[in-house]
XYZ file of C-alpha atoms in Angstrom:
651
model
C -25.639 -15.288 12.415
C -25.559 -15.352 8.621
C -28.917 -15.344 6.823
C -30.503 -13.965 3.657
C -30.364 -10.394 4.998
C -26.581 -10.250 5.310
C -25.200 -12.957 3.034
C -25.745 -15.559 0.344
C -24.515 -19.136 0.349
C -24.076 -22.064 -1.992
C -22.967 -25.648 -1.664
C -20.301 -27.465 -3.622
C -18.671 -30.831 -3.634
C -15.930 -31.838 -1.256
C -12.496 -32.408 -2.729
C -11.703 -36.085 -3.332
C -14.000 -37.292 -0.556
C -12.846 -34.823 2.120
C -15.376 -33.110 4.380
C -14.450 -29.599 3.302
C -14.399 -28.270 -0.251
C -11.053 -26.880 -1.335
C -12.849 -24.313 -3.468
C -11.210 -21.731 -5.674
C -13.417 -18.858 -6.710
C -13.351 -15.570 -8.587
C -16.002 -12.941 -7.934
C -14.670 -10.047 -10.002
C -16.081 -10.989 -13.419
C -18.973 -9.885 -15.606
C -19.217 -12.764 -18.073
C -22.633 -11.898 -19.548
C -21.980 -8.159 -19.887
C -24.966 -6.971 -17.827
C -22.873 -4.738 -15.549
C -23.239 -7.055 -12.554
C -20.518 -9.215 -11.045
C -20.721 -12.971 -11.501
C -19.216 -15.784 -9.440
C -17.077 -18.644 -10.761
C -16.019 -21.593 -8.624
C -14.376 -24.987 -9.022
C -16.714 -27.938 -8.526
C -14.043 -30.600 -9.297
C -15.876 -31.584 -12.485
C -15.057 -28.241 -14.068
C -16.354 -24.821 -13.097
C -19.723 -23.267 -12.261
C -20.625 -19.709 -13.273
C -23.575 -18.000 -11.525
C -24.714 -14.641 -12.887
C -25.154 -11.678 -10.511
C -26.970 -10.251 -8.807
C -28.174 -12.636 -6.135
C -31.746 -11.257 -6.288
C -32.322 -13.278 -9.479
C -32.350 -16.400 -7.289
C -35.059 -15.144 -4.930
C -34.595 -16.190 -1.330
C -33.159 -19.602 -2.212
C -30.529 -20.628 0.295
C -28.151 -22.233 -0.308
C -27.662 -21.993 -4.073
C -26.303 -25.024 -5.886
C -25.070 -26.173 -9.269
C -28.591 -26.666 -10.634
C -28.959 -22.910 -11.081
C -26.316 -22.999 -13.813
C -29.015 -23.646 -16.443
C -27.902 -21.356 -19.280
C -30.185 -18.547 -18.043
C -28.832 -17.884 -14.546
C -25.390 -19.294 -15.227
C -23.590 -22.155 -16.945
C -21.126 -24.995 -16.428
C -17.650 -25.426 -17.880
C -16.887 -29.123 -18.107
C -13.203 -30.136 -18.222
C -11.179 -33.057 -16.883
C -9.091 -32.448 -13.748
C -9.723 -28.716 -13.307
C -6.724 -27.020 -11.780
C -7.550 -24.737 -8.860
C -8.781 -21.201 -9.391
C -10.211 -19.376 -12.434
C -9.190 -15.853 -13.473
C -11.125 -13.219 -15.417
C -10.657 -10.197 -17.641
C -11.502 -8.847 -21.088
C -8.818 -10.286 -23.394
C -10.539 -9.745 -26.755
C -11.454 -6.079 -26.340
C -15.245 -6.413 -26.673
C -15.984 -4.907 -23.259
C -17.086 -8.225 -21.701
C -14.968 -10.252 -19.280
C -13.543 -13.590 -20.389
C -12.454 -16.589 -18.307
C -9.142 -18.440 -18.193
C -8.982 -21.831 -16.476
C -6.470 -24.691 -16.569
C -6.305 -28.443 -16.033
C -3.689 -30.899 -14.794
C -4.632 -33.603 -17.284
C -2.006 -36.159 -18.379
C 0.823 -34.421 -16.481
C 0.952 -31.887 -19.315
C -1.636 -29.326 -18.299
C -3.816 -27.211 -20.555
C -5.106 -23.628 -20.545
C -8.674 -22.857 -21.644
C -10.118 -19.461 -22.586
C -13.905 -18.961 -22.623
C -15.174 -15.723 -24.165
C -17.875 -13.806 -22.324
C -20.962 -12.813 -24.288
C -24.221 -10.875 -23.991
C -25.850 -13.562 -26.136
C -27.306 -16.631 -24.411
C -24.687 -19.246 -23.481
C -25.085 -23.006 -23.477
C -25.911 -24.540 -20.122
C -22.746 -26.632 -20.468
C -19.586 -25.614 -22.326
C -17.356 -28.577 -23.101
C -16.172 -27.823 -26.637
C -13.750 -25.095 -27.685
C -14.073 -24.208 -31.350
C -12.114 -20.960 -31.547
C -15.326 -18.893 -31.595
C -16.661 -19.306 -28.065
C -13.167 -20.045 -26.763
C -9.951 -21.948 -27.348
C -7.478 -24.259 -25.642
C -3.677 -24.268 -25.301
C -2.281 -27.762 -24.702
C 0.990 -28.359 -22.911
C 3.633 -30.984 -23.470
C 4.034 -34.052 -21.308
C 5.278 -33.185 -17.805
C 5.090 -29.437 -18.625
C 2.357 -28.636 -16.032
C 1.144 -25.776 -18.230
C -1.172 -23.344 -16.467
C 0.078 -24.105 -12.957
C 0.013 -20.333 -12.442
C -2.140 -17.910 -14.428
C -3.353 -14.316 -14.481
C -5.081 -11.816 -16.767
C -3.661 -8.294 -16.861
C -2.373 -5.546 -19.179
C 1.379 -6.180 -19.274
C 2.124 -3.954 -22.289
C -0.201 -1.094 -21.350
C -2.205 -1.012 -24.596
C -5.570 -0.946 -22.816
C -6.374 -4.629 -23.467
C -5.656 -7.340 -20.926
C -3.238 -10.156 -21.724
C -3.128 -13.870 -20.848
C -0.240 -14.849 -18.557
C 0.374 -18.510 -17.708
C 3.289 -20.452 -16.289
C 4.841 -23.917 -16.294
C 6.514 -25.967 -13.572
C 8.033 -29.077 -15.086
C 6.890 -32.281 -13.389
C 4.569 -30.689 -10.826
C 1.512 -32.556 -12.191
C 3.598 -35.731 -12.336
C 6.483 -37.086 -14.371
C 9.969 -35.652 -14.527
C 11.559 -32.292 -15.173
C 12.971 -32.499 -18.673
C 12.918 -28.925 -19.986
C 13.364 -25.397 -18.717
C 10.427 -23.619 -17.150
C 8.820 -20.606 -18.778
C 6.177 -17.940 -18.373
C 4.046 -17.289 -21.440
C 2.327 -13.981 -22.228
C -0.273 -13.915 -25.009
C -1.302 -10.341 -25.822
C -5.008 -9.544 -25.824
C -6.664 -8.385 -29.042
C -8.716 -5.227 -29.607
C -12.315 -4.520 -30.602
C -13.488 -8.122 -30.407
C -11.122 -9.381 -33.114
C -9.901 -12.976 -33.131
C -6.647 -14.445 -31.904
C -4.325 -15.766 -34.593
C -2.648 -19.189 -34.592
C -5.902 -20.943 -33.662
C -6.769 -24.135 -35.544
C -9.879 -26.155 -34.639
C -10.091 -24.325 -31.344
C -6.462 -24.988 -30.425
C -3.829 -22.268 -30.084
C -0.373 -23.049 -31.437
C 1.890 -21.783 -28.672
C 5.024 -22.601 -30.671
C 4.214 -20.187 -33.517
C 4.833 -17.035 -31.484
C 4.901 -13.861 -33.554
C 6.653 -10.626 -32.655
C 4.200 -8.212 -31.039
C 1.547 -10.883 -30.384
C 3.130 -12.963 -27.623
C 6.400 -13.590 -25.803
C 7.972 -16.016 -23.357
C 10.011 -15.311 -20.230
C 12.800 -17.871 -20.100
C 13.924 -19.784 -17.024
C 11.215 -18.307 -14.780
C 7.981 -19.842 -13.509
C 5.293 -19.276 -10.938
C 3.322 -21.727 -8.861
C 1.241 -18.616 -8.294
C 1.038 -15.816 -10.854
C -0.715 -12.530 -10.229
C -0.561 -9.028 -11.658
C -0.658 -5.399 -10.605
C 1.127 -2.137 -11.322
C 3.352 -1.939 -8.225
C 5.659 0.711 -9.763
C 2.627 2.665 -11.023
C 3.972 3.369 -14.485
C 0.844 2.316 -16.405
C 1.988 -1.255 -17.114
C 0.875 -4.249 -15.043
C 3.740 -6.159 -13.443
C 3.912 -9.959 -13.131
C 4.270 -11.476 -9.640
C 5.826 -14.961 -9.584
C 5.833 -17.192 -6.491
C 7.990 -20.247 -7.119
C 8.341 -20.608 -3.989
C 10.639 -17.584 -3.859
C 9.168 -14.311 -5.047
C 10.073 -12.335 -8.142
C 8.457 -9.461 -10.029
C 8.858 -8.818 -13.745
C 7.927 -5.239 -14.622
C 5.573 -4.556 -17.499
C 6.535 -2.284 -20.395
C 5.406 -1.350 -23.908
C 7.397 -3.936 -25.889
C 9.128 -7.245 -25.243
C 11.320 -9.459 -27.419
C 9.830 -12.851 -28.335
C 12.251 -14.556 -25.939
C 12.727 -12.360 -22.896
C 15.349 -12.790 -20.190
C 14.804 -9.901 -17.764
C 17.667 -8.428 -15.780
C 17.098 -8.383 -12.037
C 18.298 -4.800 -11.706
C 15.214 -3.113 -10.256
C 14.286 -1.773 -13.703
C 13.290 -4.920 -15.595
C 12.740 -7.248 -12.647
C 13.455 -7.635 -8.942
C 13.665 -10.283 -6.265
C 11.682 -9.972 -3.040
C 13.606 -11.428 -0.126
C 12.067 -12.549 3.153
C 9.235 -14.490 1.510
C 9.440 -18.186 0.790
C 7.085 -21.135 1.072
C 8.161 -24.654 1.860
C 4.614 -25.854 1.189
C 4.311 -26.178 -2.590
C 0.622 -26.993 -2.231
C -0.054 -23.361 -1.276
C -0.870 -22.248 -4.813
C -3.399 -19.473 -4.322
C -3.904 -16.205 -2.541
C -0.306 -15.422 -1.657
C -0.446 -11.975 -3.256
C -3.036 -9.356 -4.092
C -3.010 -5.773 -5.353
C -4.976 -2.682 -4.303
C -4.698 0.803 -2.810
C -4.374 0.208 0.930
C -3.390 3.738 2.026
C -5.569 5.755 -0.344
C -2.755 7.645 -2.072
C -3.927 6.651 -5.550
C -1.017 4.249 -6.060
C -1.239 0.458 -6.334
C 0.119 -1.447 -3.317
C 0.781 -5.184 -3.004
C -0.106 -7.557 -0.164
C 2.057 -10.687 0.174
C 2.269 -13.573 2.625
C 4.801 -16.294 3.255
C 2.041 -18.858 2.961
C 3.488 -21.003 5.741
C 3.800 -21.096 9.519
C 7.409 -20.062 9.934
C 7.220 -16.305 10.346
C 3.588 -15.314 11.022
C 4.046 -12.114 9.040
C 2.023 -10.562 6.248
C 3.239 -7.533 4.316
C 1.823 -4.539 2.499
C 4.444 -3.292 0.040
C 3.549 0.326 -0.655
C 3.467 1.271 -4.312
C 5.854 3.897 -5.656
C 5.820 6.122 -8.714
C 8.807 7.591 -10.535
C 11.146 5.968 -8.017
C 13.879 3.408 -8.550
C 13.463 -0.071 -7.092
C 16.435 -2.093 -5.830
C 17.431 -5.352 -7.474
C 16.285 -7.066 -4.269
C 13.495 -5.690 -2.073
C 13.583 -6.781 1.576
C 10.095 -7.082 3.097
C 11.687 -7.346 6.543
C 13.341 -3.933 6.255
C 11.065 -2.447 8.972
C 10.746 0.769 6.951
C 7.135 1.975 7.158
C 7.552 4.248 4.137
C 8.126 1.127 2.010
C 6.459 -1.818 3.733
C 4.100 -2.547 6.639
C 4.499 -5.878 8.459
C 1.496 -7.401 10.246
C 2.743 -9.894 12.787
C 1.458 -12.355 15.391
C 3.277 -10.548 18.176
C 3.212 -12.083 21.642
C -0.368 -13.334 21.716
C -1.591 -16.896 21.471
C -3.447 -16.617 18.156
C -1.546 -17.589 15.030
C -2.163 -14.679 12.687
C -0.517 -16.365 9.747
C -2.052 -15.968 6.309
C -2.724 -19.079 4.231
C -4.388 -16.875 1.628
C -5.239 -13.201 1.294
C -7.201 -10.674 -0.735
C -7.215 -6.915 -1.141
C -10.548 -5.172 -1.707
C -12.828 -2.524 -0.231
C -15.399 -4.464 1.809
C -16.453 -1.543 4.054
C -17.150 1.044 1.365
C -14.780 3.751 2.606
C -12.642 4.028 -0.540
C -9.613 2.145 0.842
C -8.791 -1.443 -0.102
C -8.769 -3.721 2.949
C -6.367 -6.564 3.793
C -8.244 -9.853 4.273
C -6.419 -12.964 5.500
C -7.356 -16.555 6.263
C -5.766 -18.132 9.325
C -6.848 -21.589 10.491
C -10.430 -21.387 11.801
C -10.879 -17.643 11.321
C -10.512 -14.728 8.897
C -9.063 -11.396 9.977
C -9.361 -8.045 8.211
C -7.395 -4.821 8.616
C -9.185 -1.872 7.042
C -7.121 0.287 4.707
C -6.486 3.826 5.923
C -4.646 7.005 5.019
C -3.278 7.257 8.564
C 0.388 6.192 8.699
C 0.912 2.668 10.094
C 3.902 1.653 12.183
C 6.468 -0.461 10.360
C 5.359 -3.468 12.469
C 1.725 -3.915 13.560
C 1.237 -6.407 16.404
C -2.102 -8.083 15.655
C -2.329 -9.623 19.138
C -1.749 -6.382 21.079
C -4.518 -4.456 22.839
C -4.038 -1.713 20.261
C -4.519 -4.146 17.368
C -6.795 -2.877 14.584
C -8.621 -6.220 14.765
C -10.237 -5.218 18.071
C -11.677 -1.904 16.850
C -14.699 -1.973 14.534
C -13.467 1.228 12.896
C -10.163 -0.432 11.969
C -10.788 -4.135 11.375
C -12.588 -7.338 12.331
C -12.303 -11.069 12.975
C -14.732 -13.546 11.378
C -14.806 -16.702 13.474
C -15.438 -20.356 12.639
C -14.091 -20.442 9.068
C -12.190 -23.499 7.843
C -11.803 -23.021 4.074
C -8.424 -21.680 3.040
C -9.472 -19.600 0.043
C -10.915 -16.084 0.129
C -12.614 -14.156 -2.659
C -14.409 -10.846 -3.132
C -17.556 -10.204 -5.140
C -20.372 -7.663 -5.336
C -22.969 -10.366 -5.863
C -25.834 -8.334 -4.377
C -25.013 -5.363 -6.631
C -24.845 -2.745 -3.837
C -21.478 -1.340 -5.013
C -19.626 -2.788 -1.991
C -17.497 -5.934 -2.278
C -18.626 -9.029 -0.375
C -16.240 -11.310 1.507
C -16.500 -14.954 0.393
C -15.424 -17.564 2.953
C -15.910 -21.321 3.428
C -17.312 -23.320 6.324
C -17.409 -27.085 5.746
C -19.317 -27.694 2.508
C -20.860 -24.237 2.279
C -19.485 -21.090 0.700
C -20.762 -17.895 2.324
C -20.703 -14.501 0.681
C -20.866 -12.018 3.563
C -22.249 -8.744 2.242
C -19.921 -5.797 2.410
C -21.133 -3.205 4.877
C -20.360 0.495 5.020
C -18.249 1.501 7.977
C -20.239 3.646 10.495
C -18.498 6.820 9.400
C -19.949 10.208 8.484
C -18.761 13.792 8.651
C -20.212 17.271 8.218
C -18.768 20.701 8.971
C -22.194 22.281 9.456
C -21.039 25.565 7.911
C -22.920 28.680 8.963
C -21.586 30.938 6.205
C -20.235 29.565 2.937
C -19.324 33.012 1.554
C -16.795 35.441 3.057
C -16.683 39.096 2.014
C -13.548 41.103 1.312
C -11.092 41.719 4.134
C -8.560 44.478 3.636
C -5.791 42.570 5.488
C -6.212 39.464 3.289
C -6.596 37.072 6.241
C -9.655 34.889 6.844
C -10.434 32.514 9.727
C -12.505 29.992 7.834
C -14.107 27.847 10.542
C -13.794 29.509 13.945
C -17.297 30.611 14.924
C -18.559 29.504 11.519
C -19.306 25.777 11.856
C -21.047 23.115 13.917
C -19.182 19.886 13.029
C -20.579 16.398 13.548
C -19.183 12.955 12.735
C -20.336 9.344 12.988
C -19.268 6.481 15.227
C -16.025 6.174 13.292
C -14.480 9.637 12.905
C -12.717 10.722 9.705
C -9.013 9.941 9.745
C -8.049 13.120 7.917
C -9.346 16.163 6.101
C -7.821 17.758 3.034
C -8.099 21.537 2.715
C -7.254 22.991 -0.678
C -7.660 26.252 -2.574
C -9.107 24.927 -5.809
C -8.244 27.986 -7.912
C -5.006 28.788 -6.112
C -2.813 31.800 -6.846
C 0.856 32.167 -5.798
C 0.004 34.382 -2.814
C -2.543 31.936 -1.338
C -1.659 30.127 1.886
C -3.428 27.749 4.287
C -2.205 27.188 7.839
C -3.157 25.431 11.069
C -1.006 24.590 14.069
C -0.023 20.929 14.648
C -0.431 19.152 17.981
C -0.221 15.665 19.454
C -3.703 14.931 18.139
C -3.359 16.379 14.651
C -0.472 16.339 12.220
C -0.387 18.622 9.184
C 1.130 17.568 5.881
C 1.677 20.519 3.546
C 1.474 19.384 -0.051
C 1.805 22.999 -1.192
C 1.185 26.433 0.417
C -2.488 26.189 -0.611
C -3.025 22.421 -0.171
C -2.798 20.726 3.238
C -3.861 17.415 4.799
C -4.721 17.353 8.502
C -4.440 13.859 10.057
C -6.480 12.623 13.008
C -3.546 10.757 14.548
C -5.386 9.354 17.585
C -8.695 8.759 15.778
C -10.253 11.340 18.096
C -14.049 11.541 17.863
C -13.694 15.329 18.342
C -11.237 15.661 15.467
C -13.386 18.056 13.423
C -13.771 20.367 16.425
C -9.980 20.614 16.650
C -9.458 22.071 13.180
C -11.273 25.350 13.885
C -8.198 27.548 13.521
C -7.664 27.015 9.787
C -6.524 30.356 8.359
C -6.504 31.400 4.733
C -4.223 34.266 3.679
C -3.934 35.923 0.289
C -2.716 39.052 -1.441
C -5.109 38.706 -4.334
C -7.697 41.486 -4.689
C -9.332 40.717 -7.985
C -11.048 37.322 -7.756
C -13.055 34.875 -5.655
C -11.170 32.014 -3.974
C -12.798 28.586 -3.493
C -11.574 26.567 -0.510
C -12.549 22.886 -0.460
C -12.748 20.611 2.598
C -12.706 16.920 1.626
C -12.409 13.448 3.107
C -12.845 10.726 0.494
C -16.519 9.694 0.149
C -17.695 11.267 3.391
C -17.045 15.012 3.283
C -16.949 17.510 0.429
C -17.794 21.124 1.333
C -16.587 24.524 0.078
C -16.254 28.122 1.216
C -16.004 31.029 -1.233
C -13.893 34.045 -0.293
C -14.561 37.314 -2.113
C -11.127 38.924 -2.358
C -12.235 41.646 -4.750
C -11.533 45.049 -3.164
C -14.626 47.333 -3.215
C -14.474 50.334 -5.485
C -14.389 53.899 -4.040
C -17.974 55.201 -4.332
C -18.772 58.235 -6.441
C -20.424 61.338 -4.988
C -23.601 60.805 -6.981
C -24.191 57.443 -5.326
C -24.285 58.662 -1.728
C -26.825 61.201 -0.418
C -24.857 64.227 0.780
C -25.816 65.519 4.266
C -23.707 68.180 6.020
C -24.161 70.552 8.991
C -25.569 74.057 8.518
C -23.084 76.530 6.955
C -21.206 73.613 5.299
C -21.297 72.662 1.649
C -21.033 69.086 0.300
C -18.149 68.868 -2.197
C -16.935 65.400 -3.349
C -18.574 63.848 -0.251
C -16.702 66.297 1.991
C -18.365 68.773 4.337
C -16.414 72.032 3.797
C -17.135 75.594 5.042
C -18.794 77.823 2.510
C -16.172 79.470 0.305
C -13.390 76.929 0.923
C -11.426 76.134 -2.254
C -8.817 73.554 -1.179
C -11.084 70.479 -1.391
C -8.167 68.576 -2.902
C -6.919 68.232 0.681
C -9.534 65.481 0.950
C -10.799 63.888 4.142
C -7.392 64.326 5.739
C -8.541 67.948 6.365
C -12.319 68.031 6.002
C -14.885 65.616 7.517
C -16.903 63.255 5.348
C -20.619 63.671 4.818
C -22.740 61.823 7.356
C -22.692 58.024 6.808
C -19.260 57.853 5.168
C -15.831 57.314 6.637
C -12.401 58.490 5.619
C -10.113 55.986 3.884
C -6.695 57.346 4.829
C -4.947 55.227 2.179
C -6.646 57.009 -0.719
C -7.662 60.123 1.271
C -11.268 59.790 0.149
C -14.664 59.245 1.723
C -15.979 55.693 1.385
C -18.829 53.499 2.552
C -17.921 52.065 5.990
C -16.220 48.657 5.716
C -18.385 47.130 8.473
C -22.075 47.306 9.146
C -22.842 49.980 11.763
C -25.590 50.714 14.222
C -26.762 54.104 15.495
C -24.792 53.450 18.669
C -21.634 53.171 16.563
C -22.307 56.503 14.817
C -22.746 58.637 17.990
C -24.699 61.577 16.580
C -24.445 65.057 18.154
C -27.102 66.528 20.460
C -28.766 68.521 17.662
C -28.929 65.464 15.369
C -30.889 62.246 15.166
C -29.881 58.870 13.705
C -31.884 57.346 10.893
C -31.202 54.415 8.580
C -31.022 55.017 4.866
C -30.847 52.419 2.110
C -27.383 51.705 0.692
C -27.070 51.590 -3.085
C -23.681 49.931 -3.429
C -22.867 47.761 -0.422
C -23.424 44.006 -0.790
C -22.796 43.486 2.914
C -25.004 46.072 4.601
C -28.286 46.922 2.963
C -28.898 49.994 5.167
C -26.606 52.475 6.926
C -27.200 54.867 9.835
C -26.996 58.584 9.060
C -26.881 61.553 11.488
C -29.532 64.018 10.349
C -30.495 67.435 11.795
C -33.378 67.232 14.295
């Protein structure tokens, strides 16, 4: 079903004569600084970079290595390229750079290629310290077995993180393993300790690099799981550990596994050391603005994949148990009782349906499954084989059949601002275009401005809206007084269908617990209460990218009108004094309207004992004139609500 309207494709070589390419790709980079995402993949003779967007290649299908001609991309030629590339701006010039590694001579080497807006050579095979540099490892060190680019020290520039695993590329284990962190540099300046394009990793200076002793990662990835502004380092070796980022590190760092400097994650282990990709990924799965982490065991022993929910300003334990079955900390996606094996050989987090939530994407043998991120609370264990599985509801997930390549990647290669899902079938890599979920929402407000109410209570939606939503209804709506005052309050009753979370008296979230298509119709009884009488309140209704509407409430009490504003009309033998109709000769007008009637067209405000403009618009039927009078409308000079008022005038 895939064609040029919904995907792109390119061919690559098979791995060591096999029928299927074991490709490792990154689609999150902008190497030429044009604002469009490029694709990098391993072709077993090095790496191929193709510049985005795909329209530059016309309708060619599939793409191949010949397009890497220095104009539409380029080649990186190295011996024995080691798995996947990673990207990020490490020299502070605003353009992404590439880090790759090789398994040459058992030692391993790490290469850094600087991105540039200037034309690049069609083939890069020399590293002179200007266009890039290389870090060579020692014999048997297996340098670069794991690698990542992220901002570990929170200075706004991304750092190079790479690991060893003694003897993995061959040879023997003769020294301790380490993780190296080389700090990025700012404003396009150069790295120090580079001679003839080679970085001296032994001459580590304070504040420019550090090593983590006795730790290593077959897989290294990064993300700010404790949401403190510093990227944390995820190490899979095959057990799982996290080293938290912070502002400064000693040159030789030995973190304490106390939940403050580092922690162990129990319940995850891989007996297959060849699984060296896609076992972790970071993103915001539940839309709370905090970074979450997806992890998989990477084997066939447990059939569980986990979303560890990010926390902020909270203490972590020294060991975090992913099997805790606590949905406030971790969500487990499991095979359940069905026949399909919903294991996860590799995974990614990214928003491929354009709804603002990062989605969980997993490869299982012969298919890829996706659970869409959502702000609705998940159960602690989600059975992917059950009838209620999110995989069987197009508003909650999907299954992509007939896929046999283990590695997943995301890219916005068609430049439509939605990530594409890259998968492999035989010798072809397919980039399936991201597609917006069929979701829309509108309140259809009739009135967006409410006038003053003396009791300070306003029913905002009842009788005032005609809501509509798309095929996939919104999962929640946030109602908030944007310019809140202490007396402001928002309320709506909860039910089985809707649950209300009160963030503050004037800020609530209403959840569509059963994903009811009539959800918006069920929030009609939202009530706003206030004691303010001197300002205009703005109430906002919002659901991520789909709904953003406001109602203004005028809570400014109207002033008591003066006598010279209102025409004074009284019965015969009565005199108009301060808008009162009093008998001729009466002197106690200070008794107000508690004693004497108001002139026609006004009503008595008992609170202030004065005649005022009626608070509601009136008709002649409301006024009920006497038999010797007739009702006529006269123009109002002060009311913003009613432009004319009925008056009883003598026939």
